[in-house]
mmCIF file of N, CA and C and ligand atoms in Angstrom:
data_model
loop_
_atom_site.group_PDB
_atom_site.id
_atom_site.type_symbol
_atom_site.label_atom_id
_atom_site.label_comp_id
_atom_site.label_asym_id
_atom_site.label_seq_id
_atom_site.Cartn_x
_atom_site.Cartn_y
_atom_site.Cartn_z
ATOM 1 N N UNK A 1 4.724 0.963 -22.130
ATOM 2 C CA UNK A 1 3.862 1.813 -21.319
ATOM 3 C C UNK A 1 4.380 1.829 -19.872
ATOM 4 N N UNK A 2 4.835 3.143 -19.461
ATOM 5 C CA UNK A 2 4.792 3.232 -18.141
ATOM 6 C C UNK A 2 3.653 2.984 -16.555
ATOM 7 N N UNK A 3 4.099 2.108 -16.055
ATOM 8 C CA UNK A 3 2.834 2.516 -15.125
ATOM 9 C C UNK A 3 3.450 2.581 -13.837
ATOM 10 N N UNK A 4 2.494 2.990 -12.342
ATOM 11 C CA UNK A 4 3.058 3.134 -11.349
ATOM 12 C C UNK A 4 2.095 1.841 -10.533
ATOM 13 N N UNK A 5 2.597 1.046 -9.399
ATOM 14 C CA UNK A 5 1.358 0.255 -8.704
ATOM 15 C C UNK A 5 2.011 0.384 -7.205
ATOM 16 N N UNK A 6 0.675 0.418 -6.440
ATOM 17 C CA UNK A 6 1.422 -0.036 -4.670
ATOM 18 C C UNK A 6 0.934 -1.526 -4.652
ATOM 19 N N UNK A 7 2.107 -1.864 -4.403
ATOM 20 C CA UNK A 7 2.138 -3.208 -3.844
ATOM 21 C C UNK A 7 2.033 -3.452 -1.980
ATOM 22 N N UNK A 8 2.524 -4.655 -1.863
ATOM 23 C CA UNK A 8 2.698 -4.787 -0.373
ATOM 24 C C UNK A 8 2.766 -6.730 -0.886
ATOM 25 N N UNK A 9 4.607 -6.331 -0.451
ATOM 26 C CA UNK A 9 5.119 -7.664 -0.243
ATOM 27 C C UNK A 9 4.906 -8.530 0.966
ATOM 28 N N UNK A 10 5.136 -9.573 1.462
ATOM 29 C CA UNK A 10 5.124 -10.568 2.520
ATOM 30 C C UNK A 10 6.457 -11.478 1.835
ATOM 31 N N UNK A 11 7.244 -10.897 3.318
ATOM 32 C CA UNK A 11 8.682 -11.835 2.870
ATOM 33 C C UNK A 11 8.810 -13.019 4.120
ATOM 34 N N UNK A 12 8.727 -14.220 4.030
ATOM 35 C CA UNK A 12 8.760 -15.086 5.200
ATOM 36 C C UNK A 12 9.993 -15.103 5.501
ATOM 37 N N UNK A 13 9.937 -15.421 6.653
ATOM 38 C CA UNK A 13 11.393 -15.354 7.816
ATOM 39 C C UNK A 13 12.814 -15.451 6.976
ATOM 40 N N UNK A 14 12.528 -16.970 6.240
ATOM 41 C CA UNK A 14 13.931 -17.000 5.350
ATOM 42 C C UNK A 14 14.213 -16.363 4.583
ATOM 43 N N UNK A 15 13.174 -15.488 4.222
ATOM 44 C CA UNK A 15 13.954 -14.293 2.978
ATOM 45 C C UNK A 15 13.534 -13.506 2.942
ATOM 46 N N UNK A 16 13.532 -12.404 4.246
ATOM 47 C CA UNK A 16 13.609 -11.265 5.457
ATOM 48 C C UNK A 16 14.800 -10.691 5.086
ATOM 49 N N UNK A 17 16.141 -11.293 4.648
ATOM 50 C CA UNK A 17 17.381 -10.375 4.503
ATOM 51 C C UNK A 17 17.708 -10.316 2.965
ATOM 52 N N UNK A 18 17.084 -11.179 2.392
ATOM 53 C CA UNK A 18 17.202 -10.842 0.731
ATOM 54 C C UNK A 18 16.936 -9.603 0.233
ATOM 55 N N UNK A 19 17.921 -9.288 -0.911
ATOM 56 C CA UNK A 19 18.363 -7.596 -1.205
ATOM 57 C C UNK A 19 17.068 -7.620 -2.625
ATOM 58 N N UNK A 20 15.463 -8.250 -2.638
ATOM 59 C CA UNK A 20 14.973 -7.670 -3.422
ATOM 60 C C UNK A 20 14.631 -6.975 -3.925
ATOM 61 N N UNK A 21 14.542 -5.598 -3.426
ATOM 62 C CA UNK A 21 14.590 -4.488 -4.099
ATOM 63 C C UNK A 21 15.654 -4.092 -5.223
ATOM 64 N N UNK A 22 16.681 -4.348 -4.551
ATOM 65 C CA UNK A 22 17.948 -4.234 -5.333
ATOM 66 C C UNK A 22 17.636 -4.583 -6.574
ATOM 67 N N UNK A 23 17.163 -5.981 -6.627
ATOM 68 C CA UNK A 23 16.804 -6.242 -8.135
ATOM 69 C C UNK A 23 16.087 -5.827 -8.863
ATOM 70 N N UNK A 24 15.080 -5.443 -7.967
ATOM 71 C CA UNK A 24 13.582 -4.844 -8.992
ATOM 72 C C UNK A 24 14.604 -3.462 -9.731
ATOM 73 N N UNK A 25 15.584 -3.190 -9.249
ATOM 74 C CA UNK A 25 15.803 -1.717 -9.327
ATOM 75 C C UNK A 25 16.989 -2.094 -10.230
ATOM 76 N N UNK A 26 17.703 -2.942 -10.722
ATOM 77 C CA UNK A 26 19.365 -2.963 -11.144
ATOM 78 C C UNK A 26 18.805 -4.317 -12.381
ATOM 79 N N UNK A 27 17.558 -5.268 -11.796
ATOM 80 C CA UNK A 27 17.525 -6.048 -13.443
ATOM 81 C C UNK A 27 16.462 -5.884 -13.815
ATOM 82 N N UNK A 28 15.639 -4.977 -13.364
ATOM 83 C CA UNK A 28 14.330 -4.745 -14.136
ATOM 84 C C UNK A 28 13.814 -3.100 -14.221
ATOM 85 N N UNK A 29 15.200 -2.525 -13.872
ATOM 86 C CA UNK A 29 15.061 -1.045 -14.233
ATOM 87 C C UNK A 29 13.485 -0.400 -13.288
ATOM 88 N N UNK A 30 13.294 -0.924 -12.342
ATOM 89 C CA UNK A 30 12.030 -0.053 -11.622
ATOM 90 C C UNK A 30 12.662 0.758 -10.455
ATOM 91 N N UNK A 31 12.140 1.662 -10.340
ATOM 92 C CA UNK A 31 11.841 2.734 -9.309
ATOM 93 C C UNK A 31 10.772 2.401 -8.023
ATOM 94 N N UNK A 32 11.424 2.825 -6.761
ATOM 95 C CA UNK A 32 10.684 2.357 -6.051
ATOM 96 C C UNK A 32 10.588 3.133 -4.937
ATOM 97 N N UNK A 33 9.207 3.125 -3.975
ATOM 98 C CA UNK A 33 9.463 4.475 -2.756
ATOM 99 C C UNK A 33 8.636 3.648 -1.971
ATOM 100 N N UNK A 34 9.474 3.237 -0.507
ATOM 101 C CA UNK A 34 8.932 2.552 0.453
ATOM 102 C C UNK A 34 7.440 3.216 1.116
ATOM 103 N N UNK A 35 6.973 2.812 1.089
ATOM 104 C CA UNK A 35 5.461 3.363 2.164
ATOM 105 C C UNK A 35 5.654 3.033 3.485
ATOM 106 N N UNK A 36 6.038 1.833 4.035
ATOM 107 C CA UNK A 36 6.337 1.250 5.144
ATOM 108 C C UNK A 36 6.795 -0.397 5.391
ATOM 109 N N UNK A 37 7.518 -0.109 6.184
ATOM 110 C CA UNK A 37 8.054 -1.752 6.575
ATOM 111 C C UNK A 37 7.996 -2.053 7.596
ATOM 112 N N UNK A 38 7.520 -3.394 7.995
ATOM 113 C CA UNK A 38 7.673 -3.362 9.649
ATOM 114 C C UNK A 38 8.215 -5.514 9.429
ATOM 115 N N UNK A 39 8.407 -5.809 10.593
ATOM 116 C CA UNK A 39 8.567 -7.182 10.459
ATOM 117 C C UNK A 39 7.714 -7.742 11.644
ATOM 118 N N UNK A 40 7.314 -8.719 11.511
ATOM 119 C CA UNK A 40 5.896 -8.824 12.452
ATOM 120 C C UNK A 40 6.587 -9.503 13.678
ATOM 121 N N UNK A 41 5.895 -9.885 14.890
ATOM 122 C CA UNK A 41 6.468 -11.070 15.350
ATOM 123 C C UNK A 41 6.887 -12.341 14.939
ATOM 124 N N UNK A 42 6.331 -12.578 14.218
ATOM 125 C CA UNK A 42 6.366 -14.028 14.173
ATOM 126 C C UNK A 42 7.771 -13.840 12.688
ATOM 127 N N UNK A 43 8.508 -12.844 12.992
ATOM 128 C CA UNK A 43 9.466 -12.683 11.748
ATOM 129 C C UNK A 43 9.362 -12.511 10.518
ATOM 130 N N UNK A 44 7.638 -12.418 9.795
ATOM 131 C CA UNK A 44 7.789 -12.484 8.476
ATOM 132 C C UNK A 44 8.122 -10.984 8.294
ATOM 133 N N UNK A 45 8.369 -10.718 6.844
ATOM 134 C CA UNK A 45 8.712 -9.076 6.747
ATOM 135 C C UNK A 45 7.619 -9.125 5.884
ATOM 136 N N UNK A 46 7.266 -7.511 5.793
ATOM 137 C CA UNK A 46 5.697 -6.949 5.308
ATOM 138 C C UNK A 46 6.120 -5.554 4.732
ATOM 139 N N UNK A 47 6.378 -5.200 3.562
ATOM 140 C CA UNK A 47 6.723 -4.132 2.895
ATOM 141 C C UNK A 47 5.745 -3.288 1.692
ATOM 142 N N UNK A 48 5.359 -2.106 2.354
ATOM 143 C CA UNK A 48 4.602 -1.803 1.774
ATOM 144 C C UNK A 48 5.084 -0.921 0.525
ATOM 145 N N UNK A 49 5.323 -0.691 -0.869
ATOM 146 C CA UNK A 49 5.990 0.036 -1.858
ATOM 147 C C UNK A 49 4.636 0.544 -3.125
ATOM 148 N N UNK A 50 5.519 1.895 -3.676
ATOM 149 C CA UNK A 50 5.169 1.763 -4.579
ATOM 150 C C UNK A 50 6.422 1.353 -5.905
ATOM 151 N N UNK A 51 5.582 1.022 -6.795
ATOM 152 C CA UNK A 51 6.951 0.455 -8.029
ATOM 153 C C UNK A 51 6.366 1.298 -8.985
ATOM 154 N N UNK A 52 7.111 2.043 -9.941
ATOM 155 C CA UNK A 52 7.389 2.156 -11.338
ATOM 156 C C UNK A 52 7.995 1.980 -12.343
ATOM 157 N N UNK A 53 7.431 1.771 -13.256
ATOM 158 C CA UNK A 53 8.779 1.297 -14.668
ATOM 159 C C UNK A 53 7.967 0.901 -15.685
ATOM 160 N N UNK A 54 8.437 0.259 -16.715
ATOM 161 C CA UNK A 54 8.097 -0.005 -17.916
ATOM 162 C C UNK A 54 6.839 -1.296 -17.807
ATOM 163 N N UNK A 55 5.668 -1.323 -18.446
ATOM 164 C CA UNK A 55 4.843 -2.407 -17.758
ATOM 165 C C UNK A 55 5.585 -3.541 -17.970
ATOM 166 N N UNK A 56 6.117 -4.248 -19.078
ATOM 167 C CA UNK A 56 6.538 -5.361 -18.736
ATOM 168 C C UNK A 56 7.970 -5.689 -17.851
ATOM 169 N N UNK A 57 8.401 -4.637 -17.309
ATOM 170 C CA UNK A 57 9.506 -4.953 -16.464
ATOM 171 C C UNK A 57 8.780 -5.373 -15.317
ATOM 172 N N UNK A 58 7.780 -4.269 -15.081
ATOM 173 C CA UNK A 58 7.206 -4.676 -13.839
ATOM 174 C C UNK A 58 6.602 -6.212 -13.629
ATOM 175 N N UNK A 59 5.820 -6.796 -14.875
ATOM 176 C CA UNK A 59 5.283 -7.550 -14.678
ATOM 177 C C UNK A 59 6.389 -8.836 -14.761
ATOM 178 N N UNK A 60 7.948 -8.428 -15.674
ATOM 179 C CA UNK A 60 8.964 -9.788 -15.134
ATOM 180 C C UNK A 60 9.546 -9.811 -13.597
ATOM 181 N N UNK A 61 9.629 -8.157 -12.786
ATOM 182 C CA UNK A 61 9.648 -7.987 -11.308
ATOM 183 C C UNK A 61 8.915 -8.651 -10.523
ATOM 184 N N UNK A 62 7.085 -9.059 -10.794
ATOM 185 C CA UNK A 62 6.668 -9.287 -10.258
ATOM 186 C C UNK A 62 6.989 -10.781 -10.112
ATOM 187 N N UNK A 63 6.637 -11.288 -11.022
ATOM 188 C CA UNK A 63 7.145 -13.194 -11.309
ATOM 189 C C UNK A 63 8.645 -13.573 -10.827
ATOM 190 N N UNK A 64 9.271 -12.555 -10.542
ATOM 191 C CA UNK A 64 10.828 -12.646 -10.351
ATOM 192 C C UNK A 64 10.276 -13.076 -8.881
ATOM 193 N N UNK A 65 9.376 -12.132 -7.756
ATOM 194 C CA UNK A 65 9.487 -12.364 -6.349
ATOM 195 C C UNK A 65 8.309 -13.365 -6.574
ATOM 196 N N UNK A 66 7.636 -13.338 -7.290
ATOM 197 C CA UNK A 66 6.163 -14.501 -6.481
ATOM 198 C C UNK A 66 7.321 -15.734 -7.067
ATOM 199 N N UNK A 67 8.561 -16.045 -7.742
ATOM 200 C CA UNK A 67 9.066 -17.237 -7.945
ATOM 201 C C UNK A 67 9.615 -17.493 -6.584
ATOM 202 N N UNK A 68 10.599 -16.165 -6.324
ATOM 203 C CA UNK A 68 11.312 -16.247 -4.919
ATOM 204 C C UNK A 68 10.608 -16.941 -3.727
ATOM 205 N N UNK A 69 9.356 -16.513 -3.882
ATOM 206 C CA UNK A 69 8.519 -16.922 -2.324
ATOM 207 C C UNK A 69 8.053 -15.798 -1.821
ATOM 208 N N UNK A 70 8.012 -14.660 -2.396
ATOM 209 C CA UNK A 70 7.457 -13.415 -2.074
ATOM 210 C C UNK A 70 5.656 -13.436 -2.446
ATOM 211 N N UNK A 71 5.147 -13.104 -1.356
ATOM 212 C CA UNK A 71 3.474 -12.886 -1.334
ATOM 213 C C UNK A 71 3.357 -11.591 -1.963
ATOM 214 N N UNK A 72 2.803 -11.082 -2.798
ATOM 215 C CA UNK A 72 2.124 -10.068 -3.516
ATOM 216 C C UNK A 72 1.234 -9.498 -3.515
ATOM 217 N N UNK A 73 0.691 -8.548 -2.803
ATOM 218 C CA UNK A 73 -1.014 -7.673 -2.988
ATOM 219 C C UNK A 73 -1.080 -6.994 -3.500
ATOM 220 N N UNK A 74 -1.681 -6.653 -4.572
ATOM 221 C CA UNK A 74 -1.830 -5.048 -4.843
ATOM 222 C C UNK A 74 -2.981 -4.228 -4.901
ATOM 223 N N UNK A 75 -2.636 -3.231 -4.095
ATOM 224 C CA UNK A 75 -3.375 -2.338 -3.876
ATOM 225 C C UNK A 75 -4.152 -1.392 -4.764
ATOM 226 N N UNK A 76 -5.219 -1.120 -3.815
ATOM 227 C CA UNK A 76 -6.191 0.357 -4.569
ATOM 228 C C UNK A 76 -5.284 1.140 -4.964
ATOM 229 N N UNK A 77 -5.206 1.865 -6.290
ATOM 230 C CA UNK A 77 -4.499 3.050 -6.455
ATOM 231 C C UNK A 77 -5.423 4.269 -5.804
ATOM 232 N N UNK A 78 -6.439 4.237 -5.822
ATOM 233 C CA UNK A 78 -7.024 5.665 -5.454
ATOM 234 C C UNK A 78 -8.016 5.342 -3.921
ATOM 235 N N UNK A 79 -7.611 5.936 -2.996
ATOM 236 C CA UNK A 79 -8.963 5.825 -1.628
ATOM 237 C C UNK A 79 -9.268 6.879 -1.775
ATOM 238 N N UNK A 80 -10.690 7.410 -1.530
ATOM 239 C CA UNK A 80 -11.281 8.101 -1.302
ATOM 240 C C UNK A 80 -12.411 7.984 -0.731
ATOM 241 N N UNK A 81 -12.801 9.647 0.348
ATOM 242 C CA UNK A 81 -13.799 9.553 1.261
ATOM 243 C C UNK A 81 -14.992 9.896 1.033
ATOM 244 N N UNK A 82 -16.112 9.490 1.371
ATOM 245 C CA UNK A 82 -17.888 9.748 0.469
ATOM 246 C C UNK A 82 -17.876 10.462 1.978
ATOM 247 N N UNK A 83 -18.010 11.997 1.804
ATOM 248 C CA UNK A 83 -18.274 12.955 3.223
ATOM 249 C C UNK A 83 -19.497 12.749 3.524
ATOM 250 N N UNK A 84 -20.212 12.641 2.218
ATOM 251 C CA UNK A 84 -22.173 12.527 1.982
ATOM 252 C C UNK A 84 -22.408 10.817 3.186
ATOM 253 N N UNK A 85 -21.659 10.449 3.425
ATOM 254 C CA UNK A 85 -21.863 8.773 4.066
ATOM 255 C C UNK A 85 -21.266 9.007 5.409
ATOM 256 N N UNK A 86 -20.178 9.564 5.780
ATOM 257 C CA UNK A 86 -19.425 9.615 6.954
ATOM 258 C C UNK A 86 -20.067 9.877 7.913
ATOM 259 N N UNK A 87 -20.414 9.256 8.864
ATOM 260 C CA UNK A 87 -21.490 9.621 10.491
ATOM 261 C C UNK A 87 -20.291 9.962 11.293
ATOM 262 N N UNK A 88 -18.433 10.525 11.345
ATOM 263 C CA UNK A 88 -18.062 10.931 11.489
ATOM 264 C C UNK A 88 -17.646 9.831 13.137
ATOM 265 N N UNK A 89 -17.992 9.307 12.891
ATOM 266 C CA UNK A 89 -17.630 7.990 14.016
ATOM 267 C C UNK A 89 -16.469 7.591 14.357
ATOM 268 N N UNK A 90 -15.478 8.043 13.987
ATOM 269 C CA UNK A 90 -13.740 7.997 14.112
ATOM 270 C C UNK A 90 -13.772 6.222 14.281
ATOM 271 N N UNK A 91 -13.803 5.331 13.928
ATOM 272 C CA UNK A 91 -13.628 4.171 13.900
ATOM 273 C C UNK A 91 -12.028 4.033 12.865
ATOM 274 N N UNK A 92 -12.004 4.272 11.558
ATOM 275 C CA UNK A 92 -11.481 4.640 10.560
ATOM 276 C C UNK A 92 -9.991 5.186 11.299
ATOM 277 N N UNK A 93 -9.928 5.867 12.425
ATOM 278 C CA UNK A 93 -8.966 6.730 12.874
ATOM 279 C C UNK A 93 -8.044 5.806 13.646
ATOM 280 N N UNK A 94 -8.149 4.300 14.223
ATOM 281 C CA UNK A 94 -7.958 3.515 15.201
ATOM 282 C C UNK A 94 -6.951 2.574 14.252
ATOM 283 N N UNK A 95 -7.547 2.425 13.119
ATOM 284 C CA UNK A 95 -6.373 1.603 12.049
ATOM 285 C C UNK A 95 -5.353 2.310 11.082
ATOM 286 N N UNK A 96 -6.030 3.586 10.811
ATOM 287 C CA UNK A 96 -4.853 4.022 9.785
ATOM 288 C C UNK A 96 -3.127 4.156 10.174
ATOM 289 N N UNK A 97 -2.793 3.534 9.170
ATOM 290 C CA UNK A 97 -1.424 3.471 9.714
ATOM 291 C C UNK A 97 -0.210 4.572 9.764
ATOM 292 N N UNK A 98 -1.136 5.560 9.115
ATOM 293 C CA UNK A 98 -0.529 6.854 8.481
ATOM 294 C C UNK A 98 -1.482 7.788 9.319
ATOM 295 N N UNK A 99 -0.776 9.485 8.797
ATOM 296 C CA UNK A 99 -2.081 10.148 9.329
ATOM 297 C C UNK A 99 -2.702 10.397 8.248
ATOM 298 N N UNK A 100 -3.208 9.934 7.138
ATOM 299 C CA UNK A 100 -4.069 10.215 6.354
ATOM 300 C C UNK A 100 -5.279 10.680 6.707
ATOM 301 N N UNK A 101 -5.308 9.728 7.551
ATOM 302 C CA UNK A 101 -7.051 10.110 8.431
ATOM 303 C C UNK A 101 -6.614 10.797 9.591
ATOM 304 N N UNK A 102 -7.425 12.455 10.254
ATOM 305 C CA UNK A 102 -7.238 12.276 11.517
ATOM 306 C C UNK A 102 -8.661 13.322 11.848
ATOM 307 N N UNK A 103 -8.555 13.543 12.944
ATOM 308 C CA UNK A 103 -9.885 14.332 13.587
ATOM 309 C C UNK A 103 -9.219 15.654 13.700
ATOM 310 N N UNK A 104 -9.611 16.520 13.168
ATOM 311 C CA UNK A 104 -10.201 17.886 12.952
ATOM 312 C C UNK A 104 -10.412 18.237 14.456
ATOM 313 N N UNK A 105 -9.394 19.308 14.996
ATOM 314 C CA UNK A 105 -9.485 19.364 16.283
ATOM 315 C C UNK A 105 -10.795 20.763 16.320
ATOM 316 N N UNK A 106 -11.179 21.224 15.450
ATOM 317 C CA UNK A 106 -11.775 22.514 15.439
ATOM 318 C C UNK A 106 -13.274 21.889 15.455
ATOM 319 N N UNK A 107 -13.310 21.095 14.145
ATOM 320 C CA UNK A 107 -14.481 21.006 13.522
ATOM 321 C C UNK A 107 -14.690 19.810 14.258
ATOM 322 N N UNK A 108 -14.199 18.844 15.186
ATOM 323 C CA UNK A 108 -14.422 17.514 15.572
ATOM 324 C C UNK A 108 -14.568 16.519 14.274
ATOM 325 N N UNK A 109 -13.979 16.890 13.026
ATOM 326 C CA UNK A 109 -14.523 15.702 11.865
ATOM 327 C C UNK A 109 -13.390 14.766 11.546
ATOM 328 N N UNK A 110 -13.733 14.054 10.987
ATOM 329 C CA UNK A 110 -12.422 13.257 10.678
ATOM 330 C C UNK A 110 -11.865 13.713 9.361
ATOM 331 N N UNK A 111 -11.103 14.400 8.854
ATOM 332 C CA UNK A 111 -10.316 14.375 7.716
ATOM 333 C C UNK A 111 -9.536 13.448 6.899
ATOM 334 N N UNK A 112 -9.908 13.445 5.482
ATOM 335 C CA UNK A 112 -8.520 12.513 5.259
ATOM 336 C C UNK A 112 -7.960 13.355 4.315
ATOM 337 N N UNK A 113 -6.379 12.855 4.133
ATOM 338 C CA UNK A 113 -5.889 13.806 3.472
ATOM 339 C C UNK A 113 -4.710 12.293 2.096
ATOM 340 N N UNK A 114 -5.374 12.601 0.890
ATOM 341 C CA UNK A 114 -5.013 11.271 0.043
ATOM 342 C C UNK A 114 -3.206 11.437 0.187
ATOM 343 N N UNK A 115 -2.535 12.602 0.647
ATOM 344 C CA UNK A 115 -1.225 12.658 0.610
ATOM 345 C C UNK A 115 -0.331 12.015 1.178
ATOM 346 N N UNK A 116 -0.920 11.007 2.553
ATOM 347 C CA UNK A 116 -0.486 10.505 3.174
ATOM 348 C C UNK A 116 -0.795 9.157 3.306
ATOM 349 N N UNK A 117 -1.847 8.783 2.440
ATOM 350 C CA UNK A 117 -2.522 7.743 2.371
ATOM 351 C C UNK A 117 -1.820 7.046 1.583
ATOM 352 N N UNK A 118 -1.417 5.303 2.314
ATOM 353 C CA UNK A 118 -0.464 4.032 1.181
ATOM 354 C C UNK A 118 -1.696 3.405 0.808
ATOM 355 N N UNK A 119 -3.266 3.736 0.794
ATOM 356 C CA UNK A 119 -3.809 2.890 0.321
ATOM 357 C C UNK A 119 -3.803 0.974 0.498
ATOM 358 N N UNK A 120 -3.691 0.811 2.242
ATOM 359 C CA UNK A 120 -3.614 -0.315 2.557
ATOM 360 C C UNK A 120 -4.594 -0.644 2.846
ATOM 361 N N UNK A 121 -6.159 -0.132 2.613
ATOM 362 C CA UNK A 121 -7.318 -0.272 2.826
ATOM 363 C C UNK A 121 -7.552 -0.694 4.672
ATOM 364 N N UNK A 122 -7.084 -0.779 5.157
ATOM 365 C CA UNK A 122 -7.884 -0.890 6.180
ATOM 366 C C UNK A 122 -8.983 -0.125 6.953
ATOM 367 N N UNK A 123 -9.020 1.053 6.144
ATOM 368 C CA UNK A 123 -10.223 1.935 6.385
ATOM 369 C C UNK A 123 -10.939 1.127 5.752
ATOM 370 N N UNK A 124 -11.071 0.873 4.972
ATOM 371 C CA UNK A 124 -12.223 0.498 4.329
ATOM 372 C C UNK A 124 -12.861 -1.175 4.692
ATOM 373 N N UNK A 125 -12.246 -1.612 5.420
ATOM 374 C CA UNK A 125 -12.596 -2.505 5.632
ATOM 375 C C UNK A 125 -13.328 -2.405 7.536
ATOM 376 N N UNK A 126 -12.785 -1.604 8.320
ATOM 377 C CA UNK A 126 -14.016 -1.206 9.422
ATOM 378 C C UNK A 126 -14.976 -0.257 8.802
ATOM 379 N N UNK A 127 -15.197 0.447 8.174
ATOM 380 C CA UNK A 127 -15.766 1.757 8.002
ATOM 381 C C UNK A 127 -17.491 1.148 7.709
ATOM 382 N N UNK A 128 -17.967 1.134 8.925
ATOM 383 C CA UNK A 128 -19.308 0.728 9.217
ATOM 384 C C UNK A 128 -20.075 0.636 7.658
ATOM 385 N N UNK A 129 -20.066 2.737 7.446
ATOM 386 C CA UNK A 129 -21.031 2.555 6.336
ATOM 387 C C UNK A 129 -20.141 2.894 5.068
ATOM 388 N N UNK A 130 -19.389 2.230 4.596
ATOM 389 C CA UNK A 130 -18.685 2.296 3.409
ATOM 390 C C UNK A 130 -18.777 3.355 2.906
ATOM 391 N N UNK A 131 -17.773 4.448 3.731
ATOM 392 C CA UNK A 131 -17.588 5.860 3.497
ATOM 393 C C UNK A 131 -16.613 5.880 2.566
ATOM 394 N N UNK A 132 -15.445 4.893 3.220
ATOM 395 C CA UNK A 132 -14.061 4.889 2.712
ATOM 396 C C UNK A 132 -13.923 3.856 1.330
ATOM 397 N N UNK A 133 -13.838 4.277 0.072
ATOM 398 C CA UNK A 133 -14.117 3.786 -0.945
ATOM 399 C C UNK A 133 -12.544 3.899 -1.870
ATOM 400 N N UNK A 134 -12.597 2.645 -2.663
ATOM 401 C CA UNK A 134 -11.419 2.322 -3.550
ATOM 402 C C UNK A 134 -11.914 2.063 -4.947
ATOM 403 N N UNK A 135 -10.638 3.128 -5.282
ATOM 404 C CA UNK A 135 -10.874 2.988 -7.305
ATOM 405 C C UNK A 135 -9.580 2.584 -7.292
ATOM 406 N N UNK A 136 -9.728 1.564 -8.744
ATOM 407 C CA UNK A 136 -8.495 0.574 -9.088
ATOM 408 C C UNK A 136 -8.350 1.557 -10.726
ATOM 409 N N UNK A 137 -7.277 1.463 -11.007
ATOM 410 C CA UNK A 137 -7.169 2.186 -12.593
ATOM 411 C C UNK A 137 -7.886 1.674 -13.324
HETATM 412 S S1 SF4 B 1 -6.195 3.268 3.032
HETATM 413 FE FE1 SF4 B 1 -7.253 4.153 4.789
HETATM 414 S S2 SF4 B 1 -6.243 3.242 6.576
HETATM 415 FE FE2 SF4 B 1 -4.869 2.940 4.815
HETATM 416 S S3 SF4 B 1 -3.509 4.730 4.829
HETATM 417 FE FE3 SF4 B 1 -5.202 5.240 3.482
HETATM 418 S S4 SF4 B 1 -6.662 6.313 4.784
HETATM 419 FE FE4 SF4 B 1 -5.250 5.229 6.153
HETATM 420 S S1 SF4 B 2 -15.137 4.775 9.893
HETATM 421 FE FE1 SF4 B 2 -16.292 5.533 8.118
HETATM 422 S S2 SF4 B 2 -18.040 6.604 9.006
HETATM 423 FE FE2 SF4 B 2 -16.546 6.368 10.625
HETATM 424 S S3 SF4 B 2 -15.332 8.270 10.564
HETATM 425 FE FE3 SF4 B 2 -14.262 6.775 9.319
HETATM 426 S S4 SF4 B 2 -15.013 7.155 7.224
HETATM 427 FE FE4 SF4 B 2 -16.450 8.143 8.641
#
């Protein structure tokens, strides 16, 4: 069975230059499309992806990096916005790391648009009145 998941690795300082992707992609046959990377101060690296491939490749990919020392999250596959809840409070607009979310220069509203969205929840975690909502498959 094929499936697709966003992850979001945490690579600590010492293995910041390790070619893991490479592997997910050359010994476990997955496909992969960066969302974002950044490396923090304090040097750890923080990579946000999605992976696809065969489920159990993915799931020997995954055990391949949590052996390495790689931190693992995985993410909501689906965010979505409850308009019926939104008091339109742009709070939501201050964390997204994308423009998924932005304000509606016409209408003053906040928009989101799921096309741009990596689903790193941090909307959903200010969003006063739990506008910003996550479905898992
Ligand atoms: S989950 Fe929320 S904060 Fe993260 S990218 Fe999507 S809309 Fe933006
Ligand atoms: S934080 Fe919540 S209530 Fe405020 S604009 Fe964003 S989705 Fe709407």
């Amino acid at each position: 069975m094929a499936i697709c998941r966003r992850v979001v690795l945490r690579f600590p300082k010492n293995l910041v230059e390790k070619p893991f992707v490479y592997h997910l992609v050359k010994d476990y046959n997955l496909q992969f499309n960066i969302l974002k990377a950044q490396v923090t101060p304090s040097e750890e690296g923080i990579m946000s992806l999605e992976l696809k491939g065969q489920k159990d490749n993915y799931n020997k990919g995954i055990e391949f990096l949590t052996k390495a020392g790689v931190t693992i999250e995985q993410l909501g596959q689906n965010i979505s916005k409850n308009e019926e809840r939104c008091t339109q409070c742009g709070l939501c607009l201050s964390v997204c790391p994308t423009p998924a979310l932005a304000l509606d220069q016409k209408t003053r509203q906040v928009s989101f648009n799921s096309n741009h969205c990596i689903a790193c929840e941090m909307c959903v975690k200010v969003c006063p009145v739990k506008a910003m909502e996550v479905k898992f498959d």
